[in-house]
CSV table of C-alpha atoms (C1' of nucleotides) in Angstrom, one decimal:
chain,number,residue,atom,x,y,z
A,1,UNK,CA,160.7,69.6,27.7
A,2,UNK,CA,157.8,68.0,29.6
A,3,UNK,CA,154.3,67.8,28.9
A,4,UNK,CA,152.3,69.3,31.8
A,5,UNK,CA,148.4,69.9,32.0
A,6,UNK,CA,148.9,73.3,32.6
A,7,UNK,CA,151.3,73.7,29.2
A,8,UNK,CA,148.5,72.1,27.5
A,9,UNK,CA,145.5,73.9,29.1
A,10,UNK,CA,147.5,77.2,28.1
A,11,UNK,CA,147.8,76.2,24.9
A,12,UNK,CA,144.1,75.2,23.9
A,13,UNK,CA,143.1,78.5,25.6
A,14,UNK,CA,145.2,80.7,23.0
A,15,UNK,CA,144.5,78.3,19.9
A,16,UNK,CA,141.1,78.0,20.1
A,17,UNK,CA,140.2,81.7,20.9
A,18,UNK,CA,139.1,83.9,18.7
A,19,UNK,CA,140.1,87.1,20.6
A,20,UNK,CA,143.8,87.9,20.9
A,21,UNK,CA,144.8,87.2,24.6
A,22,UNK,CA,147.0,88.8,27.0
A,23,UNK,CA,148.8,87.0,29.5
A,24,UNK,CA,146.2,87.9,32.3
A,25,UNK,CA,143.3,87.1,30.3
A,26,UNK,CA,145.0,83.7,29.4
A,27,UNK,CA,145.5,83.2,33.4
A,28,UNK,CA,141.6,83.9,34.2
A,29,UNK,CA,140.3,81.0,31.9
A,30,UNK,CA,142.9,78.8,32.9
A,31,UNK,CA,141.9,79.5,36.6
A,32,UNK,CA,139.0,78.2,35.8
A,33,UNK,CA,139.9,74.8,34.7
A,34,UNK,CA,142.8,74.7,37.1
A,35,UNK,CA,142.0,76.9,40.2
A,36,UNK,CA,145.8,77.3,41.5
A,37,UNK,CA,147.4,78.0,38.4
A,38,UNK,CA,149.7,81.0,38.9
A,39,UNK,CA,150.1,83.6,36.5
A,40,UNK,CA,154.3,83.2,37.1
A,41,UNK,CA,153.6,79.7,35.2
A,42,UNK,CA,150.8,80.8,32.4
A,43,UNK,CA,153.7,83.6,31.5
A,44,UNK,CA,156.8,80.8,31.2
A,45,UNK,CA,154.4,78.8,29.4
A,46,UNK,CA,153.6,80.8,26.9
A,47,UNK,CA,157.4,82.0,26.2
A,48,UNK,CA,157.6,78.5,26.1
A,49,UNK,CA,155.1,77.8,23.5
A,50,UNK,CA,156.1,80.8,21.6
A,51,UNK,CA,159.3,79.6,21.5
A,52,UNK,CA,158.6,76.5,20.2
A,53,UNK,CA,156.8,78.2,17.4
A,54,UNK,CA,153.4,76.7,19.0
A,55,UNK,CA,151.9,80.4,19.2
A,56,UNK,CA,153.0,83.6,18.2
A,57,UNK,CA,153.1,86.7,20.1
A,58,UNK,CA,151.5,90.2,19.3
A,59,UNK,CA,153.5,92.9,20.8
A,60,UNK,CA,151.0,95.5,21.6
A,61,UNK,CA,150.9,99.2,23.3
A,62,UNK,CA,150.4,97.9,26.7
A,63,UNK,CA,150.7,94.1,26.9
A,64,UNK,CA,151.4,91.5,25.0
A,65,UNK,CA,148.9,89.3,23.5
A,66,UNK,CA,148.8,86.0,22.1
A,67,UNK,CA,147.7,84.1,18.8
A,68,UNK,CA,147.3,80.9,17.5
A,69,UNK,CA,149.0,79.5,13.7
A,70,UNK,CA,145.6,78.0,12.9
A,71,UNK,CA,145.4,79.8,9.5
A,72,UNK,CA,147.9,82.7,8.5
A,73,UNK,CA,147.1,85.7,8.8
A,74,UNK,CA,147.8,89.5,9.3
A,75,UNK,CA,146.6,91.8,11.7
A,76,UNK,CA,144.4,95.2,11.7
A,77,UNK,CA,145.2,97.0,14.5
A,78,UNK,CA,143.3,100.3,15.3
A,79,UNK,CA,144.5,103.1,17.1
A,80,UNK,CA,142.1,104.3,18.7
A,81,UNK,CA,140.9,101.3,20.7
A,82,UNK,CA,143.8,99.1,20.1
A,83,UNK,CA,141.5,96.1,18.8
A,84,UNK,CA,143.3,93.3,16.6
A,85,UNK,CA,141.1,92.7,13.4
A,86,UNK,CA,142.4,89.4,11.7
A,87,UNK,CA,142.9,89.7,8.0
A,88,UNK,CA,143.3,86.9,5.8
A,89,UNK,CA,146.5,86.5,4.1
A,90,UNK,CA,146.3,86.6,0.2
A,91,UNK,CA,149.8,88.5,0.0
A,92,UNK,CA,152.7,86.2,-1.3
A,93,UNK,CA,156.3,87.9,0.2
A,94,UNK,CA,158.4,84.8,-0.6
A,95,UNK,CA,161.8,86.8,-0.7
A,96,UNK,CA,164.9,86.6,0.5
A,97,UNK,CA,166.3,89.7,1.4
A,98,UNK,CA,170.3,90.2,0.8
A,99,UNK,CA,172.3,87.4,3.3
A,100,UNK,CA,169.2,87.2,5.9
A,101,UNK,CA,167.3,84.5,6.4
A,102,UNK,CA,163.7,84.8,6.1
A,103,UNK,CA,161.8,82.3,8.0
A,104,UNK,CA,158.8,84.8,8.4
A,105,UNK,CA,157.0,88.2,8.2
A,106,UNK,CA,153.9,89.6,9.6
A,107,UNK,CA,152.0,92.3,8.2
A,108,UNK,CA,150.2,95.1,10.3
A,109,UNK,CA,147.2,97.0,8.5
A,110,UNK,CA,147.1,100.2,10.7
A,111,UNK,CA,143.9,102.2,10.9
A,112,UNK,CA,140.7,102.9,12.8
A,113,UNK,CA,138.1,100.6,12.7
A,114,UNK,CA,134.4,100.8,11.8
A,115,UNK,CA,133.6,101.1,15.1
A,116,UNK,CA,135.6,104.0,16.3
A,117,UNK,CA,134.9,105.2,12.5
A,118,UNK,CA,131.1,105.1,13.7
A,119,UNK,CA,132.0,106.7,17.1
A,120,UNK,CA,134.0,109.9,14.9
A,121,UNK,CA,131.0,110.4,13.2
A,122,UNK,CA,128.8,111.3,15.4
A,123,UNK,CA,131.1,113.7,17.2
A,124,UNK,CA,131.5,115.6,13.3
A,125,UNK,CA,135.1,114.3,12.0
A,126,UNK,CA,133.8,112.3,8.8
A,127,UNK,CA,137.4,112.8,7.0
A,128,UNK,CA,138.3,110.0,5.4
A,129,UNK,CA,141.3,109.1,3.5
A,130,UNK,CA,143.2,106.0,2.6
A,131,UNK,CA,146.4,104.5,1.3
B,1,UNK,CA,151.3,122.2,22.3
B,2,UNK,CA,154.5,124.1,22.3
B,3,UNK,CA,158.0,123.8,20.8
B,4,UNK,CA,160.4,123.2,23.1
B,5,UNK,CA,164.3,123.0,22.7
B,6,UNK,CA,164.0,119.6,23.9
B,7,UNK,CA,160.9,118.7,21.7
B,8,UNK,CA,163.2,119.5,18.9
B,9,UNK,CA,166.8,117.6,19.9
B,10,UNK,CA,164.7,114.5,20.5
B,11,UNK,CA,162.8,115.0,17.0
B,12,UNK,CA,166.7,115.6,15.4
B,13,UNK,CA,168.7,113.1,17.2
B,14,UNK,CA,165.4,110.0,15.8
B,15,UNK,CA,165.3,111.7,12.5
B,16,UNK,CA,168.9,111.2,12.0
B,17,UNK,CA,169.4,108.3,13.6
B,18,UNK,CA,170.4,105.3,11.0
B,19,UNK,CA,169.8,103.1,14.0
B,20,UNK,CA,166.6,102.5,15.8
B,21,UNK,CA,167.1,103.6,19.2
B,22,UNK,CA,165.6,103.1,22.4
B,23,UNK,CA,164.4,105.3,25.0
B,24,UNK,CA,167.0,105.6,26.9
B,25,UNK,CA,169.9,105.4,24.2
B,26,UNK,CA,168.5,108.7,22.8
B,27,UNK,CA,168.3,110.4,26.8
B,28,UNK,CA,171.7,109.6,26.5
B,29,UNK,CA,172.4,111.6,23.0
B,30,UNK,CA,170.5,113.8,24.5
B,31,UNK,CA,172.1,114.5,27.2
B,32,UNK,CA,175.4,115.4,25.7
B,33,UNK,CA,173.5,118.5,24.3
B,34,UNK,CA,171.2,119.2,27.0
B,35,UNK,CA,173.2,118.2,29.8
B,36,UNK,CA,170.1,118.2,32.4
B,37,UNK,CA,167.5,116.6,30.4
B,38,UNK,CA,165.4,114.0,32.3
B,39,UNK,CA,164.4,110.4,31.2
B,40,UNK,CA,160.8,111.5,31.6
B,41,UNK,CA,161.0,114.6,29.1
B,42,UNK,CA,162.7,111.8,26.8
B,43,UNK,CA,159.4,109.9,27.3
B,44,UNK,CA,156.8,112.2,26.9
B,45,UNK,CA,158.5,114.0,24.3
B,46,UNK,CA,159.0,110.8,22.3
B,47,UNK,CA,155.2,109.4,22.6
B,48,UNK,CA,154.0,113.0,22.0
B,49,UNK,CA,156.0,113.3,18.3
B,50,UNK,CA,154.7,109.5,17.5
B,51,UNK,CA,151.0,110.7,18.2
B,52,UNK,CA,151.7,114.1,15.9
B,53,UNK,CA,153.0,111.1,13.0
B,54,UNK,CA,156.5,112.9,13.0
B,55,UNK,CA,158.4,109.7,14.2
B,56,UNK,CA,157.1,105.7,15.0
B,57,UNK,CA,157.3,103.7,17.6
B,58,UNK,CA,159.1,100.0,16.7
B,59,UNK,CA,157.9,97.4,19.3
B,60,UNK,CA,160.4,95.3,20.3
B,61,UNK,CA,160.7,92.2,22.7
B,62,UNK,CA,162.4,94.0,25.8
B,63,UNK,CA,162.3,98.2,24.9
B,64,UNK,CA,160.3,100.1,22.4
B,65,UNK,CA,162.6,101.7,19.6
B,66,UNK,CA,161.8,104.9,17.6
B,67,UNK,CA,162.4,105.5,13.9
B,68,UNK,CA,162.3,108.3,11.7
B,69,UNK,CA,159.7,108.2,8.8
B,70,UNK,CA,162.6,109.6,6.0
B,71,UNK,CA,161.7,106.5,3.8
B,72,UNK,CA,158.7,104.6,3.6
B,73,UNK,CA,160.4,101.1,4.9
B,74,UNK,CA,160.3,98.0,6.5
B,75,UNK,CA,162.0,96.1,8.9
B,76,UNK,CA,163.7,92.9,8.8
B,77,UNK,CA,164.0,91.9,12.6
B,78,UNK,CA,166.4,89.2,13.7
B,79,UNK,CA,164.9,86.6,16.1
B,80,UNK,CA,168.5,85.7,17.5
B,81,UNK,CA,170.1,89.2,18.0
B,82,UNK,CA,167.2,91.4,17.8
B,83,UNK,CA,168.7,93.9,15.1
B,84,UNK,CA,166.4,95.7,12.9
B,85,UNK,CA,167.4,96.2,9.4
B,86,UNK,CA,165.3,98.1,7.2
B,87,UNK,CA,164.5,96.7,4.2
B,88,UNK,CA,163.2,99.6,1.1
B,89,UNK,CA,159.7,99.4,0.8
B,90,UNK,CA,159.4,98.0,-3.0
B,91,UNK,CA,155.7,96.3,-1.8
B,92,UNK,CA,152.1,98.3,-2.4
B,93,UNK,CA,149.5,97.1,-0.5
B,94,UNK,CA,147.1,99.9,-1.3
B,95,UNK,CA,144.3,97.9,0.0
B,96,UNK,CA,140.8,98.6,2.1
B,97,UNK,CA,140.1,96.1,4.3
B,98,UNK,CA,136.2,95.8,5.0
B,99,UNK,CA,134.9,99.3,6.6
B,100,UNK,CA,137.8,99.9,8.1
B,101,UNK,CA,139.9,102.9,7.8
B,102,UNK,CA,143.5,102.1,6.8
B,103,UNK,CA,145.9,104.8,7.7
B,104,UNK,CA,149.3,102.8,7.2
B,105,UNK,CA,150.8,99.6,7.2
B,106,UNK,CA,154.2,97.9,8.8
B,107,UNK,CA,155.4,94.9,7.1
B,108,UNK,CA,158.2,93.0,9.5
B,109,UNK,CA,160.3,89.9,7.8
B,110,UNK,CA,162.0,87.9,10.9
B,111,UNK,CA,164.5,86.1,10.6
B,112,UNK,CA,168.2,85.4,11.1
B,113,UNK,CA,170.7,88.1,10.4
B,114,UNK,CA,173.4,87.3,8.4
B,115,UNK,CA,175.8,88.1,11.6
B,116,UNK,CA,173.6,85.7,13.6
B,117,UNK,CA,173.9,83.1,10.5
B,118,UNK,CA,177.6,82.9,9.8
B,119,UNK,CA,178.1,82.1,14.0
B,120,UNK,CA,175.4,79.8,13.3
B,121,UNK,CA,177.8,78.1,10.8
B,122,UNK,CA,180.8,78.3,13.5
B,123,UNK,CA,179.0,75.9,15.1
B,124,UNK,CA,178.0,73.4,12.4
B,125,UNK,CA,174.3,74.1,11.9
B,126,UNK,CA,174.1,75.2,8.5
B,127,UNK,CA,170.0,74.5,7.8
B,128,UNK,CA,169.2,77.5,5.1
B,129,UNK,CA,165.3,77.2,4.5
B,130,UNK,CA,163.7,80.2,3.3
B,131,UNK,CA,160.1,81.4,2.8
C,1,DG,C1',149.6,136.0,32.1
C,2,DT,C1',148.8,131.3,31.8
C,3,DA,C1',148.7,126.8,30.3
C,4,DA,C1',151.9,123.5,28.7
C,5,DC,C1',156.3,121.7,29.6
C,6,DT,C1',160.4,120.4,32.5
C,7,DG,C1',163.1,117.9,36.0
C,8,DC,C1',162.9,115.0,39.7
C,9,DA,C1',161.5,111.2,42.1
C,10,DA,C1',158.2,108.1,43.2
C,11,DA,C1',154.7,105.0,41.5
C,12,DT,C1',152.9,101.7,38.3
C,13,DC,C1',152.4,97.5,36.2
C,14,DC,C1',153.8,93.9,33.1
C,15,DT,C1',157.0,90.3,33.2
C,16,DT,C1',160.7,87.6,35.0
C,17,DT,C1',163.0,85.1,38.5
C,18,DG,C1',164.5,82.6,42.9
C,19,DC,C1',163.2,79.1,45.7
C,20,DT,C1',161.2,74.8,47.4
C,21,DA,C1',158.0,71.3,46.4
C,22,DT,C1',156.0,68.4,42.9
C,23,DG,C1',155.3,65.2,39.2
C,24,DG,C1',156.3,63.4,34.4
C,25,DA,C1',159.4,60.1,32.0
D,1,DT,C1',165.2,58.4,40.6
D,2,DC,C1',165.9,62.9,38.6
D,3,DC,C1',165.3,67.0,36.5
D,4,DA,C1',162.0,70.1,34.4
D,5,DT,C1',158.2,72.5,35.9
D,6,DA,C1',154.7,74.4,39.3
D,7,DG,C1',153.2,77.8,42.7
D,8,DC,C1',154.2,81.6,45.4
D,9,DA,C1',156.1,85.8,46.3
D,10,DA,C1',159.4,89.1,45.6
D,11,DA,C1',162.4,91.5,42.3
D,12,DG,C1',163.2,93.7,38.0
D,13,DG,C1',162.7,97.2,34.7
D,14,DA,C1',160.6,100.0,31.2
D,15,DT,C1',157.4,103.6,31.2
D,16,DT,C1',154.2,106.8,33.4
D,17,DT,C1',152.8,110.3,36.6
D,18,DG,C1',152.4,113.9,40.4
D,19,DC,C1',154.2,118.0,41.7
D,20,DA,C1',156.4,122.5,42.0
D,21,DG,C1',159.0,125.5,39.3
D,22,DT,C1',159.8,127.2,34.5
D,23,DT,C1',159.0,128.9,29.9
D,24,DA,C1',157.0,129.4,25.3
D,25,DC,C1',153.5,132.0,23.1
DNA sequence: GTAACTGCAAATCCTTTGCTATGGA
DNA sequence: TCCATAGCAAAGGATTTGCAGTTAC
């Protein structure tokens, strides 16, 4: 495995973004740091960087996205608009589950978010429930 | 929105489904009891019932997979084969996060299957770390 | 009766891949 | 030097969509 200026532009983009980046979006800040980057190599990067447990990958409705390990964390993902909402992790899941070997979980909050909350509101749908 | 025969064999053949199949897996079952069934009525049929909340839609790396919502449960996914194995759902997590509206949550463990583990074995690389 | 749904096939679009040239170790 | 990687472009493949005919209500 080499180190290449495009491996580590690719992988300053994802961990020092707040947002959670899909492949494209990665490929349009790298452009402009290295203008003839191609999205083929931004892709087998990131598998790359995924794979060496660098990054992690957010499967989402339409595209993938990427985030970084800085801190962990969980996700809130709302329906409506899709956004990822980073939750700190205060939940302790340190089990091992029959023979399988646990080397990780993930937890996804699922909801709508304040702003589409804010959006239902106006248009008369003020139900709210919970868990 | 109508009930159709083929609304209803797709919400049967997910509902009792122990596995988590894919799209086209369940054309396939499908197929054996509507012999002219079309991959595209598997679709729309399939993302319809997820949006009425009758069945969910599991991301996975290559195809989505659909499961039924029998059990509250969660899914232990392994990185090596890509089986999901539900896992009962012994966690509460009756949180509110901020002003957002939390409808559900998914809770993934990843890891390596015990399958996955003993071929690991075959091969001399025994590491067991756990969470 | 009519609007939603089906089947079929084509289109879409994210992601991967083949190939040749390049550059890191 | 040598092999992993880059860039480019084309292929792949899951999912969606347009359309004309059909069907549930």
């Amino acid at each position: 495995m080499r180190n290449t200026k495009q491996k580590e532009l690719i992988f300053n983009i994802v961990s020092n973004s707040f947002d959670h980046l899909s492949a494209d979006k990665i490929y349009l800040k790298a452009r402009k740091v290295l203008s003839n980057i191609s999205l083929g190599t931004v892709y087998r990067n990131l598998n790359q960087l995924v794979e060496e447990g660098k990054i992690k990958k957010i499967k989402m409705n339409d595209k993938d996205c990427f985030d970084n390990l800085k801190e962990k964390h969980n996700h809130f993902i709302c329906k409506k608009c899709q956004k990822i909402i980073d939750v700190k992790d205060k939940i302790d899941l340190s089990h091992k589950i029959e023979n399988n070997l646990i080397v990780d979980y993930e937890i996804n909050f699922i909801g709508i978010c304040e702003d589409c909350l804010n959006k239902e509101e106006k248009y008369g749908n003020g139900r709210k429930t919970s868990l």
